[in-house]
Tab-separated table of C-alpha atoms in Angstrom:
chain	number	residue	atom	x	y	z
A	1473	UNK	CA	-9.707	-76.124	-16.362
A	1474	UNK	CA	-9.549	-77.392	-12.549
A	1475	UNK	CA	-12.662	-79.126	-10.925
A	1476	UNK	CA	-13.742	-75.945	-9.031
A	1477	UNK	CA	-13.555	-73.741	-12.286
A	1478	UNK	CA	-15.561	-76.383	-14.087
A	1479	UNK	CA	-18.277	-76.621	-11.381
A	1480	UNK	CA	-18.534	-72.381	-11.281
A	1481	UNK	CA	-18.710	-72.349	-15.227
A	1482	UNK	CA	-21.414	-74.887	-14.934
A	1483	UNK	CA	-23.320	-73.207	-12.439
A	1484	UNK	CA	-23.078	-70.031	-14.541
A	1485	UNK	CA	-24.307	-71.827	-17.541
A	1486	UNK	CA	-27.275	-73.189	-15.885
A	1487	UNK	CA	-28.321	-70.223	-13.870
A	1488	UNK	CA	-27.136	-67.480	-16.379
A	1489	UNK	CA	-30.445	-67.194	-18.458
A	1490	UNK	CA	-32.849	-67.490	-15.712
A	1491	UNK	CA	-30.896	-64.713	-13.628
A	1492	UNK	CA	-30.861	-62.443	-16.564
A	1493	UNK	CA	-34.471	-62.957	-17.079
A	1494	UNK	CA	-35.311	-62.200	-13.472
A	1495	UNK	CA	-32.942	-58.773	-13.945
A	1496	UNK	CA	-34.900	-57.660	-17.047
A	1497	UNK	CA	-38.283	-58.381	-15.259
A	1498	UNK	CA	-36.919	-56.360	-12.245
A	1499	UNK	CA	-35.787	-53.221	-14.305
A	1500	UNK	CA	-39.028	-53.418	-16.445
A	1501	UNK	CA	-41.236	-53.422	-13.185
A	1502	UNK	CA	-39.186	-50.681	-11.489
A	1503	UNK	CA	-39.157	-48.587	-14.796
A	1504	UNK	CA	-43.004	-48.891	-15.552
A	1505	UNK	CA	-45.742	-47.898	-13.514
A	1506	UNK	CA	-47.759	-50.983	-14.849
A	1507	UNK	CA	-49.915	-52.414	-12.091
A	1508	UNK	CA	-50.239	-55.666	-13.420
A	1509	UNK	CA	-46.546	-56.474	-13.396
A	1510	UNK	CA	-45.214	-56.538	-10.111
A	1511	UNK	CA	-41.644	-56.667	-9.120
A	1512	UNK	CA	-40.090	-60.232	-8.672
A	1513	UNK	CA	-39.306	-59.625	-5.062
A	1514	UNK	CA	-43.154	-58.892	-4.504
A	1515	UNK	CA	-43.951	-62.096	-6.382
A	1516	UNK	CA	-41.529	-64.071	-4.533
A	1517	UNK	CA	-43.181	-62.939	-1.287
A	1518	UNK	CA	-46.455	-63.518	-2.558
A	1519	UNK	CA	-45.292	-67.100	-3.526
A	1520	UNK	CA	-44.233	-67.904	0.007
A	1521	UNK	CA	-47.488	-66.538	1.656
A	1522	UNK	CA	-49.711	-67.991	-0.750
A	1523	UNK	CA	-48.433	-71.462	-1.517
A	1524	UNK	CA	-46.555	-72.338	1.815
A	1525	UNK	CA	-50.074	-72.467	3.604
A	1526	UNK	CA	-52.995	-74.876	3.780
A	1527	UNK	CA	-53.453	-73.988	0.046
A	1528	UNK	CA	-51.080	-76.863	-0.624
A	1529	UNK	CA	-53.557	-79.086	0.731
A	1530	UNK	CA	-56.521	-77.356	-0.486
A	1531	UNK	CA	-55.483	-76.706	-4.061
A	1532	UNK	CA	-52.251	-77.927	-4.926
A	1533	UNK	CA	-52.676	-81.586	-3.951
A	1534	UNK	CA	-56.171	-81.921	-5.187
A	1535	UNK	CA	-55.074	-80.764	-8.575
A	1536	UNK	CA	-52.251	-83.065	-8.747
A	1537	UNK	CA	-54.256	-86.030	-7.720
A	1538	UNK	CA	-56.679	-85.133	-10.332
A	1539	UNK	CA	-53.587	-84.936	-13.100
A	1540	UNK	CA	-52.309	-88.266	-11.756
A	1541	UNK	CA	-55.693	-89.938	-11.722
A	1542	UNK	CA	-56.438	-88.748	-15.460
A	1543	UNK	CA	-53.185	-89.531	-16.527
A	1544	UNK	CA	-53.013	-93.101	-15.195
A	1545	UNK	CA	-56.721	-93.709	-16.878
A	1546	UNK	CA	-55.135	-92.484	-20.084
A	1547	UNK	CA	-52.150	-94.581	-19.711
A	1548	UNK	CA	-54.191	-97.732	-19.253
A	1549	UNK	CA	-56.764	-97.152	-21.789
A	1550	UNK	CA	-54.345	-95.922	-24.352
A	1551	UNK	CA	-51.468	-98.550	-23.912
A	1552	UNK	CA	-54.195	-101.282	-23.589
A	1553	UNK	CA	-56.260	-100.092	-26.701
A	1554	UNK	CA	-53.084	-99.198	-28.580
A	1555	UNK	CA	-51.584	-102.691	-28.292
A	1556	UNK	CA	-54.707	-104.362	-29.389
A	1557	UNK	CA	-54.919	-102.128	-32.539
A	1558	UNK	CA	-51.248	-102.058	-33.138
A	1559	UNK	CA	-51.443	-106.216	-33.308
A	1560	UNK	CA	-54.586	-106.509	-35.409
A	1561	UNK	CA	-54.253	-105.132	-38.739
A	1562	UNK	CA	-58.005	-105.360	-39.340
A	1563	UNK	CA	-58.939	-103.547	-36.275
A	1564	UNK	CA	-56.070	-100.918	-37.104
A	1565	UNK	CA	-57.589	-100.313	-40.738
A	1566	UNK	CA	-61.059	-99.876	-38.951
A	1567	UNK	CA	-60.010	-97.665	-36.234
A	1568	UNK	CA	-57.205	-95.533	-37.634
A	1569	UNK	CA	-59.358	-92.583	-39.235
A	1570	UNK	CA	-61.730	-92.356	-36.406
A	1571	UNK	CA	-58.586	-92.162	-34.327
A	1572	UNK	CA	-57.067	-89.314	-36.384
A	1573	UNK	CA	-60.418	-87.527	-36.114
A	1574	UNK	CA	-60.633	-87.755	-32.371
A	1575	UNK	CA	-57.232	-86.586	-31.880
A	1576	UNK	CA	-57.805	-83.511	-34.108
A	1577	UNK	CA	-60.333	-82.399	-31.687
A	1578	UNK	CA	-58.781	-79.762	-29.302
A	1579	UNK	CA	-59.409	-81.427	-25.864
A	1580	UNK	CA	-60.505	-78.199	-23.999
A	1581	UNK	CA	-63.677	-78.034	-26.283
A	1582	UNK	CA	-64.614	-81.377	-24.684
A	1583	UNK	CA	-64.855	-79.636	-21.235
A	1584	UNK	CA	-68.650	-78.272	-21.690
A	1585	UNK	CA	-69.795	-81.647	-23.051
A	1586	UNK	CA	-67.889	-83.489	-20.253
A	1587	UNK	CA	-69.593	-81.353	-17.628
A	1588	UNK	CA	-73.030	-82.267	-19.321
A	1589	UNK	CA	-72.180	-85.752	-19.042
A	1590	UNK	CA	-70.333	-86.209	-15.768
A	1591	UNK	CA	-71.369	-83.129	-13.799
A	1592	UNK	CA	-68.953	-80.595	-12.227
A	1593	UNK	CA	-67.053	-82.724	-9.871
A	1594	UNK	CA	-63.758	-84.404	-9.635
A	1595	UNK	CA	-64.712	-86.840	-12.120
A	1596	UNK	CA	-65.541	-84.132	-14.773
A	1597	UNK	CA	-61.805	-82.824	-14.185
A	1598	UNK	CA	-60.284	-86.431	-14.303
A	1599	UNK	CA	-62.191	-87.418	-17.626
A	1600	UNK	CA	-61.152	-84.114	-19.302
A	1601	UNK	CA	-57.567	-84.743	-18.368
A	1602	UNK	CA	-57.918	-88.501	-19.381
A	1603	UNK	CA	-59.673	-87.687	-22.693
A	1604	UNK	CA	-56.621	-85.164	-23.702
A	1605	UNK	CA	-53.885	-87.554	-22.660
A	1606	UNK	CA	-55.189	-90.748	-23.949
A	1607	UNK	CA	-54.674	-90.023	-27.952
A	1608	UNK	CA	-50.808	-89.409	-28.245
A	1609	UNK	CA	-50.528	-92.364	-25.835
A	1610	UNK	CA	-52.883	-94.389	-28.006
A	1611	UNK	CA	-51.463	-93.347	-31.239
A	1612	UNK	CA	-47.747	-93.904	-30.493
A	1613	UNK	CA	-48.419	-97.162	-28.970
A	1614	UNK	CA	-50.220	-98.306	-32.010
A	1615	UNK	CA	-47.046	-97.164	-34.085
A	1616	UNK	CA	-44.685	-98.901	-31.798
A	1617	UNK	CA	-46.662	-102.134	-31.720
A	1618	UNK	CA	-46.891	-102.047	-35.528
A	1619	UNK	CA	-43.132	-101.476	-35.959
A	1620	UNK	CA	-42.157	-104.897	-33.846
A	1621	UNK	CA	-39.271	-106.506	-35.428
A	1622	UNK	CA	-40.480	-109.405	-37.475
A	1623	UNK	CA	-37.317	-111.764	-36.636
A	1624	UNK	CA	-37.995	-111.204	-33.077
A	1625	UNK	CA	-41.548	-112.025	-33.411
A	1626	UNK	CA	-40.419	-115.319	-35.256
A	1627	UNK	CA	-38.154	-115.903	-32.658
A	1628	UNK	CA	-40.831	-115.693	-30.108
A	1629	UNK	CA	-42.943	-118.096	-31.967
A	1630	UNK	CA	-40.234	-120.766	-32.626
A	1631	UNK	CA	-39.226	-120.560	-28.773
A	1632	UNK	CA	-42.636	-120.930	-27.432
A	1633	UNK	CA	-43.045	-117.287	-26.092
A	1634	UNK	CA	-46.670	-116.318	-26.384
A	1635	UNK	CA	-49.473	-114.953	-24.697
A	1636	UNK	CA	-48.938	-112.909	-21.595
A	1637	UNK	CA	-45.143	-113.600	-21.717
A	1638	UNK	CA	-45.109	-112.452	-25.025
A	1639	UNK	CA	-46.751	-109.146	-24.325
A	1640	UNK	CA	-44.380	-108.554	-21.785
A	1641	UNK	CA	-41.262	-109.494	-23.197
A	1642	UNK	CA	-41.764	-108.749	-26.859
A	1643	UNK	CA	-44.717	-106.298	-27.530
A	1644	UNK	CA	-44.286	-103.853	-24.537
A	1645	UNK	CA	-40.680	-103.410	-24.463
A	1646	UNK	CA	-40.304	-103.604	-28.156
A	1647	UNK	CA	-42.756	-100.661	-28.285
A	1648	UNK	CA	-41.520	-98.731	-25.135
A	1649	UNK	CA	-39.647	-96.028	-27.216
A	1650	UNK	CA	-42.570	-95.090	-28.832
A	1651	UNK	CA	-44.891	-95.424	-25.719
A	1652	UNK	CA	-42.595	-93.391	-23.808
A	1653	UNK	CA	-42.451	-90.713	-26.428
A	1654	UNK	CA	-46.460	-90.840	-26.371
A	1655	UNK	CA	-46.144	-90.484	-22.505
A	1656	UNK	CA	-44.170	-87.520	-22.563
A	1657	UNK	CA	-46.445	-85.521	-24.839
A	1658	UNK	CA	-49.301	-86.627	-22.756
A	1659	UNK	CA	-47.848	-85.399	-19.550
A	1660	UNK	CA	-47.719	-81.538	-20.758
A	1661	UNK	CA	-51.383	-82.009	-22.436
A	1662	UNK	CA	-52.429	-83.259	-18.977
A	1663	UNK	CA	-50.835	-80.368	-17.239
A	1664	UNK	CA	-52.578	-78.049	-19.521
A	1665	UNK	CA	-56.099	-79.750	-19.190
A	1666	UNK	CA	-55.611	-79.665	-15.445
A	1667	UNK	CA	-55.540	-75.986	-15.275
A	1668	UNK	CA	-58.255	-75.471	-17.881
A	1669	UNK	CA	-60.489	-78.232	-16.147
A	1670	UNK	CA	-60.311	-75.932	-13.086
A	1671	UNK	CA	-61.413	-72.790	-14.584
A	1672	UNK	CA	-64.851	-74.155	-15.288
A	1673	UNK	CA	-67.130	-74.385	-12.305
A	1674	UNK	CA	-64.520	-75.342	-9.818
A	1675	UNK	CA	-64.099	-74.371	-6.019
A	1676	UNK	CA	-60.396	-75.540	-5.794
A	1677	UNK	CA	-57.124	-76.150	-7.617
A	1678	UNK	CA	-54.736	-74.283	-9.210
A	1679	UNK	CA	-56.451	-73.109	-12.260
A	1680	UNK	CA	-59.169	-72.031	-10.174
A	1681	UNK	CA	-57.051	-70.211	-7.471
A	1682	UNK	CA	-55.115	-68.258	-10.260
A	1683	UNK	CA	-58.547	-67.000	-11.977
A	1684	UNK	CA	-59.711	-66.192	-8.414
A	1685	UNK	CA	-56.596	-63.844	-7.610
A	1686	UNK	CA	-57.027	-62.338	-10.974
A	1687	UNK	CA	-60.467	-61.292	-10.443
A	1688	UNK	CA	-59.607	-60.164	-6.955
A	1689	UNK	CA	-56.892	-57.908	-8.577
A	1690	UNK	CA	-54.367	-59.982	-6.025
A	1691	UNK	CA	-51.782	-59.460	-9.243
A	1692	UNK	CA	-48.624	-60.539	-7.471
A	1693	UNK	CA	-50.565	-63.833	-6.234
A	1694	UNK	CA	-51.683	-64.389	-9.604
A	1695	UNK	CA	-48.308	-64.452	-10.750
A	1696	UNK	CA	-47.066	-66.696	-8.244
A	1697	UNK	CA	-49.743	-69.287	-9.151
A	1698	UNK	CA	-48.321	-69.133	-12.901
A	1699	UNK	CA	-44.872	-69.475	-11.491
A	1700	UNK	CA	-45.898	-72.509	-9.468
A	1701	UNK	CA	-47.479	-74.010	-12.525
A	1702	UNK	CA	-44.176	-73.722	-14.512
A	1703	UNK	CA	-42.205	-75.069	-11.726
A	1704	UNK	CA	-44.566	-78.104	-11.543
A	1705	UNK	CA	-44.391	-78.873	-15.025
A	1706	UNK	CA	-40.700	-78.652	-14.807
A	1707	UNK	CA	-40.363	-80.895	-12.032
A	1708	UNK	CA	-42.655	-83.534	-13.567
A	1709	UNK	CA	-40.687	-83.524	-16.927
A	1710	UNK	CA	-37.621	-83.992	-14.586
A	1711	UNK	CA	-39.076	-86.924	-13.009
A	1712	UNK	CA	-40.223	-87.975	-16.189
A	1713	UNK	CA	-36.875	-88.077	-17.908
A	1714	UNK	CA	-35.357	-90.114	-15.076
A	1715	UNK	CA	-37.985	-92.646	-15.452
A	1716	UNK	CA	-37.293	-92.768	-19.331
A	1717	UNK	CA	-33.612	-93.188	-18.692
A	1718	UNK	CA	-34.405	-96.329	-16.715
A	1719	UNK	CA	-36.890	-97.853	-18.855
A	1720	UNK	CA	-34.905	-97.186	-22.127
A	1721	UNK	CA	-31.422	-97.699	-20.934
A	1722	UNK	CA	-31.143	-100.623	-23.608
A	1723	UNK	CA	-32.234	-98.412	-26.368
A	1724	UNK	CA	-30.117	-95.531	-25.727
A	1725	UNK	CA	-27.145	-97.903	-25.070
A	1726	UNK	CA	-27.623	-99.571	-28.426
A	1727	UNK	CA	-27.494	-96.289	-30.335
A	1728	UNK	CA	-24.354	-95.458	-28.573
A	1729	UNK	CA	-22.699	-98.811	-28.183
A	1730	UNK	CA	-22.717	-99.447	-32.348
A	1731	UNK	CA	-19.380	-97.913	-32.712
B	452	UNK	CA	-36.477	-137.307	-38.194
B	453	UNK	CA	-37.397	-134.557	-40.680
B	454	UNK	CA	-39.610	-135.440	-43.674
B	455	UNK	CA	-40.377	-132.731	-46.467
B	456	UNK	CA	-42.420	-133.801	-49.012
B	457	UNK	CA	-44.073	-132.352	-52.218
B	458	UNK	CA	-43.646	-128.821	-50.572
B	459	UNK	CA	-45.103	-126.093	-52.593
B	460	UNK	CA	-45.450	-122.324	-51.851
B	461	UNK	CA	-47.332	-119.957	-53.928
B	462	UNK	CA	-47.468	-116.443	-52.631
B	463	UNK	CA	-51.050	-115.519	-53.090
B	464	UNK	CA	-50.868	-111.720	-53.486
B	465	UNK	CA	-47.997	-111.789	-55.405
B	466	UNK	CA	-48.773	-114.878	-57.385
B	467	UNK	CA	-45.122	-115.833	-57.094
B	468	UNK	CA	-44.231	-119.483	-57.029
B	469	UNK	CA	-41.375	-119.597	-54.737
B	470	UNK	CA	-41.324	-123.375	-54.207
B	471	UNK	CA	-42.606	-125.909	-56.648
B	472	UNK	CA	-42.166	-129.342	-55.340
B	473	UNK	CA	-39.437	-129.907	-52.605
B	474	UNK	CA	-39.172	-133.286	-51.267
B	475	UNK	CA	-36.079	-134.459	-49.246
B	476	UNK	CA	-35.405	-135.840	-45.745
B	477	UNK	CA	-32.892	-135.904	-42.910
B	478	UNK	CA	-32.377	-138.586	-40.586
B	479	UNK	CA	-31.780	-138.359	-36.975
B	480	UNK	CA	-28.393	-137.118	-35.789
B	481	UNK	CA	-27.571	-135.902	-39.463
B	482	UNK	CA	-26.169	-132.507	-40.445
B	483	UNK	CA	-27.453	-131.781	-43.766
B	484	UNK	CA	-26.582	-128.362	-45.771
B	485	UNK	CA	-29.191	-126.828	-48.513
B	486	UNK	CA	-27.587	-124.637	-50.968
B	487	UNK	CA	-29.103	-122.807	-54.086
B	488	UNK	CA	-28.559	-119.826	-56.355
B	489	UNK	CA	-29.775	-116.583	-54.747
B	490	UNK	CA	-33.353	-115.842	-54.545
B	491	UNK	CA	-34.113	-119.728	-55.073
B	492	UNK	CA	-36.606	-119.729	-52.026
B	493	UNK	CA	-34.130	-121.125	-49.298
B	494	UNK	CA	-35.451	-118.785	-46.606
B	495	UNK	CA	-39.062	-119.803	-47.688
B	496	UNK	CA	-38.443	-123.319	-47.484
B	497	UNK	CA	-36.813	-123.056	-44.108
B	498	UNK	CA	-39.937	-120.923	-42.753
B	499	UNK	CA	-41.939	-123.580	-44.101
B	500	UNK	CA	-40.141	-126.411	-42.482
B	501	UNK	CA	-40.103	-124.284	-39.179
B	502	UNK	CA	-43.917	-123.962	-39.100
B	503	UNK	CA	-43.526	-120.157	-39.424
B	504	UNK	CA	-45.152	-120.173	-43.077
B	505	UNK	CA	-48.135	-122.459	-44.066
B	506	UNK	CA	-47.150	-124.359	-47.265
B	507	UNK	CA	-49.561	-124.256	-50.200
B	508	UNK	CA	-49.076	-127.916	-50.755
B	509	UNK	CA	-46.983	-130.844	-49.466
B	510	UNK	CA	-46.215	-131.464	-45.874
B	511	UNK	CA	-43.559	-131.313	-43.374
B	512	UNK	CA	-42.987	-133.826	-40.584
B	513	UNK	CA	-40.752	-133.906	-37.577
B	514	UNK	CA	-40.308	-137.200	-35.846
B	515	UNK	CA	-43.451	-138.501	-37.721
B	516	UNK	CA	-45.655	-135.473	-36.533
B	517	UNK	CA	-47.195	-133.082	-39.241
B	518	UNK	CA	-45.818	-129.723	-38.750
B	519	UNK	CA	-48.687	-127.038	-38.579
B	520	UNK	CA	-46.958	-124.374	-36.499
B	521	UNK	CA	-43.652	-124.282	-34.673
B	522	UNK	CA	-42.923	-127.704	-33.582
B	523	UNK	CA	-42.082	-127.551	-29.666
B	524	UNK	CA	-38.485	-129.204	-30.062
B	525	UNK	CA	-37.375	-127.223	-32.867
B	526	UNK	CA	-34.880	-124.405	-32.618
B	527	UNK	CA	-33.826	-121.872	-35.193
B	528	UNK	CA	-30.528	-119.755	-35.664
B	529	UNK	CA	-31.945	-116.811	-37.949
B	530	UNK	CA	-29.294	-115.028	-40.296
B	531	UNK	CA	-30.104	-111.602	-38.632
B	532	UNK	CA	-28.638	-112.011	-35.255
B	533	UNK	CA	-28.896	-108.345	-34.273
B	534	UNK	CA	-32.568	-108.811	-34.648
B	535	UNK	CA	-33.178	-112.294	-33.338
B	536	UNK	CA	-31.723	-111.316	-29.759
B	537	UNK	CA	-33.781	-109.025	-27.313
B	538	UNK	CA	-31.812	-106.050	-26.859
B	539	UNK	CA	-33.653	-105.237	-23.477
B	540	UNK	CA	-32.216	-108.516	-22.062
B	541	UNK	CA	-28.941	-109.586	-20.851
B	542	UNK	CA	-26.984	-112.661	-22.904
B	543	UNK	CA	-28.192	-114.929	-19.926
B	544	UNK	CA	-31.722	-113.688	-19.974
B	545	UNK	CA	-31.973	-114.245	-23.786
B	546	UNK	CA	-30.743	-117.655	-23.606
B	547	UNK	CA	-33.119	-118.523	-20.405
B	548	UNK	CA	-36.315	-117.116	-21.628
B	549	UNK	CA	-37.371	-120.025	-23.904
B	550	UNK	CA	-36.475	-122.392	-21.102
B	551	UNK	CA	-38.610	-120.292	-18.555
B	552	UNK	CA	-41.423	-120.693	-21.146
B	553	UNK	CA	-40.944	-124.364	-21.071
B	554	UNK	CA	-41.567	-124.226	-17.352
B	555	UNK	CA	-38.221	-125.826	-16.616
B	556	UNK	CA	-36.949	-126.054	-12.849
B	557	UNK	CA	-34.779	-123.091	-12.027
B	558	UNK	CA	-32.045	-125.462	-11.154
B	559	UNK	CA	-31.816	-127.186	-14.363
B	560	UNK	CA	-32.431	-124.018	-16.461
B	561	UNK	CA	-29.366	-122.347	-14.856
B	562	UNK	CA	-27.027	-125.473	-15.589
B	563	UNK	CA	-28.394	-125.491	-19.115
B	564	UNK	CA	-27.576	-121.525	-19.645
B	565	UNK	CA	-24.428	-121.873	-17.899
B	566	UNK	CA	-23.417	-124.993	-20.003
B	567	UNK	CA	-24.167	-123.636	-23.311
B	568	UNK	CA	-22.840	-120.233	-22.786
B	569	UNK	CA	-19.612	-122.032	-21.907
B	570	UNK	CA	-19.961	-124.392	-25.000
B	571	UNK	CA	-20.010	-121.194	-27.359
B	572	UNK	CA	-17.221	-119.446	-25.352
B	573	UNK	CA	-19.377	-116.730	-23.728
B	574	UNK	CA	-19.176	-117.458	-20.068
B	575	UNK	CA	-17.578	-114.383	-19.034
B	576	UNK	CA	-20.322	-111.959	-20.802
B	577	UNK	CA	-23.410	-113.397	-19.557
B	578	UNK	CA	-24.556	-110.243	-18.153
B	579	UNK	CA	-23.601	-107.939	-20.969
B	580	UNK	CA	-26.485	-106.799	-23.678
B	581	UNK	CA	-26.282	-108.146	-26.948
B	582	UNK	CA	-25.488	-105.017	-28.422
B	583	UNK	CA	-22.255	-104.697	-26.362
B	584	UNK	CA	-21.057	-107.702	-28.469
B	585	UNK	CA	-19.477	-108.110	-31.674
B	586	UNK	CA	-21.620	-109.529	-34.669
B	587	UNK	CA	-19.954	-113.054	-34.319
B	588	UNK	CA	-20.440	-113.045	-30.487
B	589	UNK	CA	-24.266	-112.239	-30.992
B	590	UNK	CA	-24.493	-115.059	-33.322
B	591	UNK	CA	-22.718	-117.130	-30.691
B	592	UNK	CA	-25.738	-116.183	-28.230
B	593	UNK	CA	-28.296	-117.225	-30.754
B	594	UNK	CA	-26.497	-120.429	-31.043
B	595	UNK	CA	-26.091	-120.803	-27.153
B	596	UNK	CA	-30.018	-120.237	-26.916
B	597	UNK	CA	-30.692	-122.830	-29.437
B	598	UNK	CA	-28.449	-125.481	-27.769
B	599	UNK	CA	-30.006	-124.765	-24.587
B	600	UNK	CA	-33.397	-125.362	-25.749
B	601	UNK	CA	-32.177	-129.120	-26.454
B	602	UNK	CA	-34.200	-129.441	-29.846
B	603	UNK	CA	-34.563	-132.367	-32.000
B	604	UNK	CA	-34.110	-130.396	-34.872
B	605	UNK	CA	-31.963	-127.475	-35.304
B	606	UNK	CA	-32.524	-125.093	-38.148
B	607	UNK	CA	-30.052	-122.545	-39.354
B	608	UNK	CA	-30.555	-119.773	-41.850
B	609	UNK	CA	-27.590	-118.578	-43.546
B	610	UNK	CA	-26.229	-117.771	-39.891
B	611	UNK	CA	-22.848	-116.569	-40.870
B	612	UNK	CA	-23.627	-114.787	-43.919
B	613	UNK	CA	-23.127	-111.519	-42.118
B	614	UNK	CA	-19.973	-111.943	-40.262
B	615	UNK	CA	-16.537	-111.417	-41.547
B	616	UNK	CA	-14.293	-114.508	-42.677
B	617	UNK	CA	-12.219	-115.410	-39.724
B	618	UNK	CA	-15.065	-115.349	-37.424
B	619	UNK	CA	-16.936	-117.237	-40.027
B	620	UNK	CA	-14.630	-120.262	-39.810
B	621	UNK	CA	-14.526	-120.101	-36.091
B	622	UNK	CA	-18.345	-120.192	-36.122
B	623	UNK	CA	-18.086	-123.423	-38.429
B	624	UNK	CA	-15.937	-125.201	-36.195
B	625	UNK	CA	-18.332	-124.287	-33.414
B	626	UNK	CA	-21.034	-125.676	-35.174
B	627	UNK	CA	-19.527	-128.803	-35.725
B	628	UNK	CA	-18.241	-129.325	-32.376
B	629	UNK	CA	-21.753	-128.544	-30.847
B	630	UNK	CA	-23.251	-130.919	-33.322
B	631	UNK	CA	-20.994	-133.931	-32.559
B	632	UNK	CA	-21.525	-133.381	-28.859
B	633	UNK	CA	-25.472	-133.184	-29.250
B	634	UNK	CA	-26.029	-135.212	-31.971
B	635	UNK	CA	-28.851	-133.001	-32.994
B	636	UNK	CA	-30.438	-133.231	-36.356
B	637	UNK	CA	-29.347	-129.971	-38.363
B	638	UNK	CA	-30.697	-128.313	-41.243
B	639	UNK	CA	-28.100	-125.690	-42.428
B	640	UNK	CA	-29.140	-123.272	-45.273
B	641	UNK	CA	-26.312	-121.362	-46.988
B	642	UNK	CA	-25.540	-119.637	-50.097
B	643	UNK	CA	-21.907	-120.564	-49.570
B	644	UNK	CA	-20.751	-123.873	-51.474
B	645	UNK	CA	-17.465	-124.264	-49.511
B	646	UNK	CA	-19.420	-124.029	-46.236
B	647	UNK	CA	-21.875	-126.544	-47.286
B	648	UNK	CA	-19.277	-129.077	-48.330
B	649	UNK	CA	-17.024	-128.264	-45.043
B	650	UNK	CA	-19.998	-128.716	-42.811
B	651	UNK	CA	-22.422	-131.148	-44.340
B	652	UNK	CA	-22.792	-134.968	-44.347
B	653	UNK	CA	-24.942	-134.453	-47.395
B	654	UNK	CA	-25.791	-131.166	-49.389
B	655	UNK	CA	-29.076	-130.655	-51.061
B	656	UNK	CA	-28.799	-128.461	-54.288
B	657	UNK	CA	-32.081	-126.431	-54.950
B	658	UNK	CA	-32.899	-125.002	-58.576
B	659	UNK	CA	-33.501	-121.461	-59.389
B	660	UNK	CA	-37.026	-120.396	-58.816
B	661	UNK	CA	-39.593	-122.150	-59.088
B	662	UNK	CA	-37.802	-124.569	-56.819
B	663	UNK	CA	-37.166	-127.993	-57.053
B	664	UNK	CA	-34.255	-130.321	-55.538
B	665	UNK	CA	-31.909	-130.576	-58.167
B	666	UNK	CA	-29.486	-132.750	-56.457
B	667	UNK	CA	-29.128	-134.723	-53.035
B	668	UNK	CA	-25.360	-135.163	-52.877
B	669	UNK	CA	-23.640	-137.416	-50.246
B	670	UNK	CA	-20.288	-135.605	-48.915
B	671	UNK	CA	-17.711	-138.510	-48.664
B	672	UNK	CA	-15.159	-136.502	-46.928
B	673	UNK	CA	-13.725	-137.956	-43.498
B	674	UNK	CA	-15.892	-137.188	-40.772
B	675	UNK	CA	-13.107	-135.211	-38.928
B	676	UNK	CA	-13.245	-131.881	-40.506
B	677	UNK	CA	-10.458	-129.223	-40.148
B	678	UNK	CA	-10.235	-125.795	-41.807
B	679	UNK	CA	-6.785	-126.271	-43.128
B	680	UNK	CA	-6.613	-129.881	-44.018
B	681	UNK	CA	-10.144	-130.626	-45.172
B	682	UNK	CA	-10.442	-127.769	-47.383
B	683	UNK	CA	-7.014	-128.684	-48.900
B	684	UNK	CA	-8.399	-132.439	-49.911
B	685	UNK	CA	-8.454	-133.158	-53.604
B	686	UNK	CA	-11.897	-134.508	-52.831
B	687	UNK	CA	-13.044	-131.291	-51.421
B	688	UNK	CA	-11.945	-129.454	-54.364
B	689	UNK	CA	-13.987	-132.084	-56.727
B	690	UNK	CA	-17.167	-131.566	-54.561
B	691	UNK	CA	-16.957	-127.803	-54.559
B	692	UNK	CA	-16.239	-127.641	-58.460
B	693	UNK	CA	-19.224	-130.055	-58.875
B	694	UNK	CA	-21.496	-128.239	-56.721
B	695	UNK	CA	-20.484	-125.017	-58.378
B	696	UNK	CA	-21.124	-126.257	-61.824
B	697	UNK	CA	-24.791	-127.292	-60.572
B	698	UNK	CA	-25.245	-123.758	-59.234
B	699	UNK	CA	-24.501	-122.209	-62.538
B	700	UNK	CA	-26.817	-124.735	-64.122
B	701	UNK	CA	-29.474	-123.761	-61.754
B	702	UNK	CA	-29.069	-120.059	-62.559
B	703	UNK	CA	-28.947	-120.722	-66.239
B	704	UNK	CA	-32.285	-122.515	-65.999
B	705	UNK	CA	-34.177	-119.401	-65.104
């Protein structure tokens, strides 16, 4: 097959299923009289009108900022505590059952509690996001640090690699495959909690706006918000994958290189 | 240079006596091999000498100073080359890291890294990652790292147990050449009798577990060793046969 043909096949493969879904959606909305399922064209129009406006500044960016702040907080706390717990068998024995308990609590139920403790401002939303994201990061970091190679650890001891240098060159790099896995899980949890935290006592944000549209029977606008969230999650996952590929190039290379 | 006296190691949890009473010494600039039947605590001995494992009784001294943790001027080449190199670093970075930790100035560091990589024949793969190299080449990286560290004492823990026979012969000659050039005091642990006779000026024979020193044998072969001629000397065969009988005896004792 020549280059052009291959490119066409590739585009068809990638775009085929989405196009099919839009067609089914179009056919369904044309055939049904359901008020709550507007045609894709109508939603696309609403999307442009709604989001290419000051809403980007008023709702999308604040949402993203809170997501990033909560996520960053969770990364710092999760990796920090995870390294400490992973390196100390004693701490691990004491902490692990409690950690499993906290992880088992569905994060959204913490919203009412955190509202009482932190009020209804941005701080509450950031805390909700952080409190949900922190567990997969923490537990994966503990796992990764615990599984560090003993021979490599002995090598560090023999060659005087200790303290911060050991943390940087051995602990964090050695645990990075598991840490990255935790970070990936936390990202999707973070997006969910970003939306949920904004559905409570909020005056801005994507979650708030979508609920507002729903209550005002602006159905196409509501759909466009859902679409935006999906796209947002998709783009963030894409960015994350690029970062992961950079950080773990040695890891994937090692797997393939062992031929 | 290296004094091991009355070394005893009992693993507390399992109540296993790995080493009963091990005493020997290695003079400055010597290359001494340690052999023993499998499971006789060679690795335990090496870890105690390296300061990675606290002994139950007895002591290890390097240049007169008691070992309580890894001594600053001691380097180790581990058997598991695939696990002793940092996979996220290049060959050069692997060799350089210990020198950085010593706060060595960059210029001197660069010289040592380049020099030791050239000495093990890896100058042209300095920017590769260890996992891109063959097993024998990876072990060369570990040897280069040890040499660049400029140790007083070099410990090698069955370094060639996991490479093929040809690579192994090359690496043995490499170790001999580096030892001659640097004069570093070397303790070489192996389970291979031929290797011990070929490399060592002396061979220390360990008994089966619980371990004591069975024999401290001087290898009276000509100092210039060669894979072909040395190994076909009648004296080589004598020494080899003698050590083989010793190891068989050690196994029978158990």
